[in-house]
Amino acid sequence: MKRRRFACAILALILICSLAITGCGQAKAVEEITVTYVTSPLNVPSIVEKNHSIFAETMKEVGVKAVNYSEITSGADQTQALASGDIQFLYAVGATSVILSAANDADIKVISMYSRSPEAFCLFSNDSSITSPEDLRGKTIAGPQGTILHELLVAYLASGNMTLADVNFMNTTIPDGMAAMLGGSVDCALLAGAAAYNTQASGAHLVTNGLGYVDATICCATTQAFYDEHKDIVDSFLKAQQNVLDFMAANEETALQESAEFLDLDITAVQDMYKYYDFDMTIHDSDIEAMKSTMQFMLDNDMIEKAVDIDAMVIR
């Protein structure tokens, strides 16, 4: 009798432990996710995706019942929201923001590319005699610090054996920089997207764009923790991202018209700017190298204190 009771007790204990282990091993079901919704400078995929609920429709397959959108545009705020769990996917975040987050030991992983658009990032001046890095010596240049545009300026100066110490760089927003240049209070402005297009259309002098200087790498990201616990949802997100690109390829006129209406731009302007964007979501070796170059730029300009293992930061 004692042996039977002992055996039953052992079996009961094994069953309890088994259930506990099983329960611990199962990730909590996710029925609702939040993604960032960044539409500028010309994020056609984001506009198209939301207009046609492509994420929501695709991710139903893995039990996601609702897709919410967060209109956080600041890269730093995006990565902070990802780290806190308020957002599950960053759908269009600059490589500089991702690298800064990783350098601060945050859990962040690049899972796909969003875009590359070096020609959409430009340096303008009202002075048409500025045609080389040397011509910028002593000039006042306005633009957003710690961004692709900042990186463009540093790279362009370096091509003439110059540094930021050779110019007067003012940290401003794109709209403020554009207004300052057009108003004559600064010599040059770093502009992107519609601001760059409109400035050039108004007759301003294009000193250079990013071609040959920066890759203007924009990524999609999540956390390693979310990837490990919900790989099916991550895979579904990537499938949905491809579905967006497939829709754009099959319905380009519709995609551009919707973007023009949303951004309040002339359709001709959108068509002209669209050719500067590469929305291929595949992470290529060249993208890895571009992010490594961006990391070095950030190290050299004291934006981060330590190097980041870019290869380990990317899941592909």
Coordinates of N, CA and C in Angstrom, one line a residue, residues 135-264:
D135 N 34.7 75.0 -51.2 CA 33.9 76.2 -51.3 C 33.0 76.3 -50.1
L136 N 32.9 75.3 -49.3 CA 32.1 75.3 -48.0 C 32.9 75.9 -46.8
R137 N 34.2 76.0 -47.0 CA 35.0 76.4 -45.9 C 34.5 77.7 -45.2
G138 N 34.2 77.7 -44.0 CA 33.8 78.9 -43.2 C 32.3 79.2 -43.4
K139 N 31.6 78.4 -44.2 CA 30.2 78.6 -44.5 C 29.3 78.1 -43.3
T140 N 28.1 78.7 -43.2 CA 27.2 78.2 -42.2 C 26.2 77.3 -42.8
I141 N 26.1 76.1 -42.3 CA 25.2 75.0 -42.9 C 24.2 74.5 -41.9
A142 N 23.0 74.5 -42.2 CA 21.9 74.1 -41.3 C 21.4 72.7 -41.6
G143 N 21.1 71.9 -40.6 CA 20.5 70.6 -40.9 C 20.4 69.8 -39.6
P144 N 19.7 68.7 -39.6 CA 19.5 67.9 -38.4 C 20.7 67.0 -38.0
Q145 N 21.2 67.2 -36.8 CA 22.3 66.5 -36.4 C 22.0 65.0 -36.1
G146 N 23.0 64.1 -36.3 CA 22.8 62.7 -36.0 C 21.9 62.0 -37.0
T147 N 21.8 62.4 -38.2 CA 20.9 61.9 -39.2 C 21.7 61.5 -40.5
I148 N 21.0 61.0 -41.4 CA 21.6 60.7 -42.7 C 22.2 61.9 -43.4
L149 N 21.4 63.0 -43.2 CA 21.9 64.3 -43.8 C 23.2 64.8 -43.1
H150 N 23.3 64.6 -41.8 CA 24.5 65.0 -41.1 C 25.7 64.1 -41.6
E151 N 25.4 62.8 -41.8 CA 26.4 61.9 -42.4 C 26.8 62.3 -43.8
L152 N 25.8 62.8 -44.6 CA 26.1 63.2 -45.9 C 27.1 64.4 -45.9
L153 N 26.9 65.4 -45.0 CA 27.7 66.5 -45.0 C 29.2 66.1 -44.6
V154 N 29.3 65.2 -43.6 CA 30.6 64.8 -43.1 C 31.3 64.1 -44.3
A155 N 30.6 63.2 -45.0 CA 31.2 62.4 -46.1 C 31.6 63.4 -47.2
Y156 N 30.8 64.3 -47.5 CA 31.1 65.3 -48.6 C 32.3 66.1 -48.3
L157 N 32.4 66.6 -47.0 CA 33.6 67.4 -46.6 C 34.8 66.5 -46.7
A158 N 34.7 65.3 -46.2 CA 35.9 64.4 -46.2 C 36.4 64.1 -47.6
S159 N 35.5 64.2 -48.6 CA 36.0 64.0 -50.0 C 36.9 65.1 -50.4
G160 N 36.9 66.2 -49.7 CA 37.8 67.3 -50.0 C 38.8 67.5 -48.8
N161 N 39.1 66.4 -48.1 CA 40.0 66.5 -46.9 C 39.6 67.6 -45.9
M162 N 38.3 67.7 -45.7 CA 37.9 68.7 -44.7 C 37.0 67.9 -43.6
T163 N 36.7 68.6 -42.5 CA 35.9 68.1 -41.5 C 34.9 69.1 -41.1
L164 N 34.0 68.8 -40.1 CA 33.0 69.7 -39.6 C 33.7 70.9 -39.0
A165 N 34.9 70.8 -38.5 CA 35.6 71.9 -37.9 C 35.9 73.0 -38.9
D166 N 35.8 72.7 -40.2 CA 36.1 73.7 -41.2 C 34.8 74.5 -41.7
V167 N 33.7 74.1 -41.1 CA 32.4 74.8 -41.4 C 31.7 75.2 -40.1
N168 N 30.7 76.0 -40.2 CA 29.8 76.3 -39.0 C 28.5 75.5 -39.2
F169 N 28.4 74.4 -38.5 CA 27.3 73.5 -38.6 C 26.3 73.8 -37.6
M170 N 25.0 74.1 -38.0 CA 23.9 74.4 -37.1 C 22.9 73.3 -37.1
N171 N 22.6 72.8 -35.9 CA 21.6 71.7 -35.7 C 20.2 72.3 -35.8
T172 N 19.5 72.0 -36.9 CA 18.1 72.5 -37.1 C 17.3 71.4 -37.6
T173 N 16.0 71.6 -37.6 CA 15.1 70.7 -38.3 C 15.2 71.0 -39.8
I174 N 14.6 70.1 -40.6 CA 14.6 70.3 -42.1 C 13.8 71.5 -42.4
P175 N 12.6 71.7 -41.9 CA 11.9 72.9 -42.3 C 12.6 74.2 -41.8
D176 N 13.2 74.2 -40.6 CA 13.9 75.4 -40.1 C 15.1 75.7 -40.9
G177 N 15.8 74.6 -41.3 CA 17.0 74.8 -42.2 C 16.7 75.4 -43.5
M178 N 15.6 74.9 -44.1 CA 15.2 75.4 -45.4 C 14.8 76.8 -45.3
A179 N 14.0 77.2 -44.3 CA 13.6 78.6 -44.1 C 14.8 79.5 -43.9
A180 N 15.7 79.0 -43.1 CA 16.9 79.8 -42.8 C 17.7 80.1 -44.1
M181 N 17.9 79.1 -45.0 CA 18.6 79.2 -46.2 C 17.9 80.2 -47.2
L182 N 16.6 79.9 -47.3 CA 15.8 80.8 -48.3 C 15.8 82.2 -47.8
G183 N 15.8 82.4 -46.4 CA 15.8 83.7 -45.8 C 17.2 84.4 -45.8
G184 N 18.2 83.6 -46.1 CA 19.6 84.2 -46.2 C 20.3 84.2 -44.9
S185 N 19.8 83.6 -43.8 CA 20.6 83.6 -42.6 C 21.6 82.5 -42.5
V186 N 21.5 81.5 -43.4 CA 22.6 80.5 -43.5 C 23.0 80.4 -44.9
D187 N 24.2 79.8 -45.2 CA 24.6 79.7 -46.5 C 24.1 78.4 -47.2
C188 N 23.9 77.4 -46.5 CA 23.5 76.1 -47.0 C 22.5 75.4 -46.1
A189 N 21.7 74.5 -46.7 CA 20.8 73.7 -45.9 C 20.8 72.2 -46.4
L190 N 20.7 71.3 -45.4 CA 20.6 69.9 -45.7 C 19.2 69.5 -45.7
L191 N 18.7 69.0 -46.8 CA 17.2 68.8 -47.0 C 17.0 67.4 -47.6
A192 N 15.8 66.9 -47.4 CA 15.4 65.6 -47.9 C 14.0 65.5 -48.4
G193 N 13.6 64.6 -49.2 CA 12.3 64.4 -49.6 C 11.6 65.5 -50.3
A194 N 10.4 65.8 -49.9 CA 9.6 66.9 -50.5 C 10.2 68.2 -50.3
A195 N 10.9 68.5 -49.2 CA 11.6 69.7 -48.9 C 12.7 70.0 -49.9
A196 N 13.4 68.9 -50.2 CA 14.5 69.0 -51.2 C 13.9 69.2 -52.6
Y197 N 12.9 68.5 -52.9 CA 12.3 68.6 -54.2 C 11.8 70.0 -54.5
N198 N 11.0 70.6 -53.5 CA 10.5 71.9 -53.6 C 11.5 73.0 -53.7
T199 N 12.6 72.8 -52.9 CA 13.6 73.8 -52.8 C 14.4 73.8 -54.2
Q200 N 14.6 72.7 -54.8 CA 15.3 72.7 -56.1 C 14.3 73.2 -57.1
A201 N 13.1 72.9 -57.0 CA 12.1 73.5 -58.0 C 12.0 75.0 -57.9
S202 N 12.3 75.5 -56.7 CA 12.2 77.0 -56.6 C 13.4 77.7 -57.1
G203 N 14.4 76.9 -57.6 CA 15.6 77.5 -58.2 C 16.9 77.5 -57.4
A204 N 16.8 76.9 -56.2 CA 18.0 76.8 -55.3 C 19.1 75.9 -56.0
H205 N 20.3 76.2 -55.6 CA 21.5 75.5 -56.2 C 21.7 74.2 -55.5
L206 N 21.7 73.1 -56.2 CA 22.1 71.8 -55.6 C 23.6 71.6 -55.5
V207 N 24.1 71.6 -54.3 CA 25.6 71.4 -54.2 C 25.9 69.9 -54.4
T208 N 25.2 69.1 -53.8 CA 25.4 67.6 -53.9 C 24.2 66.9 -53.4
N209 N 24.0 65.6 -53.8 CA 23.1 64.7 -53.2 C 23.9 63.6 -52.6
G210 N 23.2 62.6 -52.0 CA 24.0 61.6 -51.3 C 24.6 60.5 -52.1
L211 N 24.4 60.5 -53.4 CA 24.9 59.4 -54.2 C 26.4 59.4 -54.2
G212 N 26.9 58.3 -53.8 CA 28.4 58.1 -53.7 C 28.9 58.5 -52.3
Y213 N 28.0 59.1 -51.4 CA 28.5 59.5 -50.1 C 27.8 58.7 -49.0
V214 N 26.5 58.5 -49.1 CA 25.7 57.7 -48.1 C 24.7 56.8 -48.9
D215 N 24.3 55.7 -48.2 CA 23.4 54.8 -48.8 C 21.9 55.1 -48.3
A216 N 21.8 56.0 -47.3 CA 20.5 56.4 -46.8 C 19.7 55.2 -46.4
T217 N 20.3 54.4 -45.5 CA 19.7 53.1 -45.2 C 18.6 53.2 -44.1
I218 N 17.4 52.8 -44.5 CA 16.3 52.7 -43.6 C 15.9 51.3 -43.4
C219 N 15.6 50.9 -42.1 CA 15.4 49.5 -41.8 C 14.0 49.2 -41.2
C220 N 13.8 47.9 -41.0 CA 12.6 47.4 -40.2 C 13.2 46.6 -39.1
A221 N 12.7 46.8 -37.9 CA 13.3 46.1 -36.7 C 12.3 45.6 -35.7
T222 N 12.7 44.7 -34.9 CA 12.0 44.2 -33.8 C 13.0 43.9 -32.7
T223 N 12.6 43.2 -31.7 CA 13.6 42.8 -30.6 C 13.9 41.3 -30.8
Q224 N 15.1 40.9 -30.3 CA 15.4 39.4 -30.3 C 14.4 38.7 -29.4
A225 N 14.0 39.3 -28.3 CA 13.0 38.6 -27.4 C 11.7 38.3 -28.1
F226 N 11.2 39.3 -28.9 CA 9.9 39.1 -29.6 C 10.1 38.1 -30.7
Y227 N 11.3 38.2 -31.4 CA 11.6 37.2 -32.5 C 11.6 35.8 -31.9
D228 N 12.3 35.6 -30.8 CA 12.4 34.2 -30.2 C 11.0 33.7 -29.7
E229 N 10.2 34.5 -29.2 CA 8.9 34.1 -28.6 C 7.8 34.0 -29.7
H230 N 7.9 34.8 -30.7 CA 6.8 34.9 -31.7 C 7.4 34.9 -33.2
K231 N 8.2 34.0 -33.5 CA 8.8 34.0 -34.8 C 7.8 33.9 -35.9
D232 N 6.6 33.2 -35.6 CA 5.6 33.1 -36.6 C 5.0 34.5 -36.9
I233 N 4.9 35.3 -36.0 CA 4.4 36.7 -36.2 C 5.4 37.5 -37.0
V234 N 6.7 37.3 -36.6 CA 7.8 38.1 -37.4 C 7.8 37.6 -38.8
D235 N 7.7 36.3 -39.1 CA 7.6 35.8 -40.4 C 6.4 36.3 -41.2
S236 N 5.3 36.4 -40.5 CA 4.1 37.0 -41.1 C 4.2 38.5 -41.4
F237 N 4.9 39.2 -40.6 CA 5.2 40.6 -40.8 C 6.0 40.7 -42.1
L238 N 7.0 39.9 -42.2 CA 7.9 39.9 -43.4 C 7.1 39.6 -44.7
K239 N 6.2 38.6 -44.5 CA 5.4 38.2 -45.7 C 4.5 39.4 -46.1
A240 N 3.9 40.1 -45.1 CA 3.1 41.2 -45.3 C 3.8 42.3 -46.0
Q241 N 5.1 42.5 -45.5 CA 5.9 43.6 -46.1 C 6.1 43.3 -47.6
Q242 N 6.4 42.0 -48.0 CA 6.5 41.7 -49.4 C 5.2 41.8 -50.1
N243 N 4.1 41.5 -49.5 CA 2.8 41.7 -50.1 C 2.5 43.2 -50.4
V244 N 3.0 44.1 -49.6 CA 2.9 45.5 -49.9 C 3.7 45.9 -51.1
L245 N 4.9 45.4 -51.2 CA 5.8 45.7 -52.4 C 5.2 45.1 -53.6
D246 N 4.6 43.9 -53.5 CA 3.9 43.3 -54.7 C 2.7 44.1 -55.1
F247 N 2.0 44.6 -54.2 CA 0.8 45.5 -54.5 C 1.3 46.8 -55.3
M248 N 2.4 47.4 -54.8 CA 3.0 48.6 -55.4 C 3.5 48.3 -56.8
A249 N 4.1 47.1 -57.0 CA 4.6 46.8 -58.3 C 3.4 46.6 -59.3
A250 N 2.3 46.0 -58.8 CA 1.2 45.7 -59.7 C 0.3 46.9 -59.9
N251 N 0.3 47.9 -58.9 CA -0.6 49.0 -58.9 C 0.2 50.3 -58.7
E252 N 1.3 50.5 -59.4 CA 2.1 51.7 -59.2 C 1.4 53.0 -59.3
E253 N 0.5 53.2 -60.3 CA -0.2 54.4 -60.4 C -1.1 54.7 -59.2
T254 N -1.8 53.7 -58.7 CA -2.6 53.8 -57.5 C -1.8 54.2 -56.3
A255 N -0.7 53.5 -56.1 CA 0.2 53.7 -55.0 C 0.7 55.2 -55.0
L256 N 1.2 55.7 -56.1 CA 1.7 57.0 -56.2 C 0.6 58.1 -56.0
Q257 N -0.6 57.8 -56.5 CA -1.7 58.7 -56.4 C -2.1 58.8 -54.9
E258 N -2.2 57.7 -54.3 CA -2.5 57.7 -52.8 C -1.5 58.4 -52.0
S259 N -0.2 58.3 -52.4 CA 0.8 58.9 -51.6 C 0.8 60.4 -51.9
A260 N 0.5 60.8 -53.1 CA 0.4 62.3 -53.4 C -0.7 62.9 -52.6
E261 N -1.9 62.2 -52.6 CA -3.0 62.8 -51.9 C -2.7 62.9 -50.4
F262 N -2.1 61.8 -49.8 CA -1.8 61.8 -48.4 C -0.8 62.9 -48.0
L263 N 0.2 63.0 -48.8 CA 1.3 64.0 -48.5 C 1.0 65.4 -49.0
D264 N -0.1 65.5 -49.7 CA -0.6 66.8 -50.2 C 0.5 67.4 -51.2

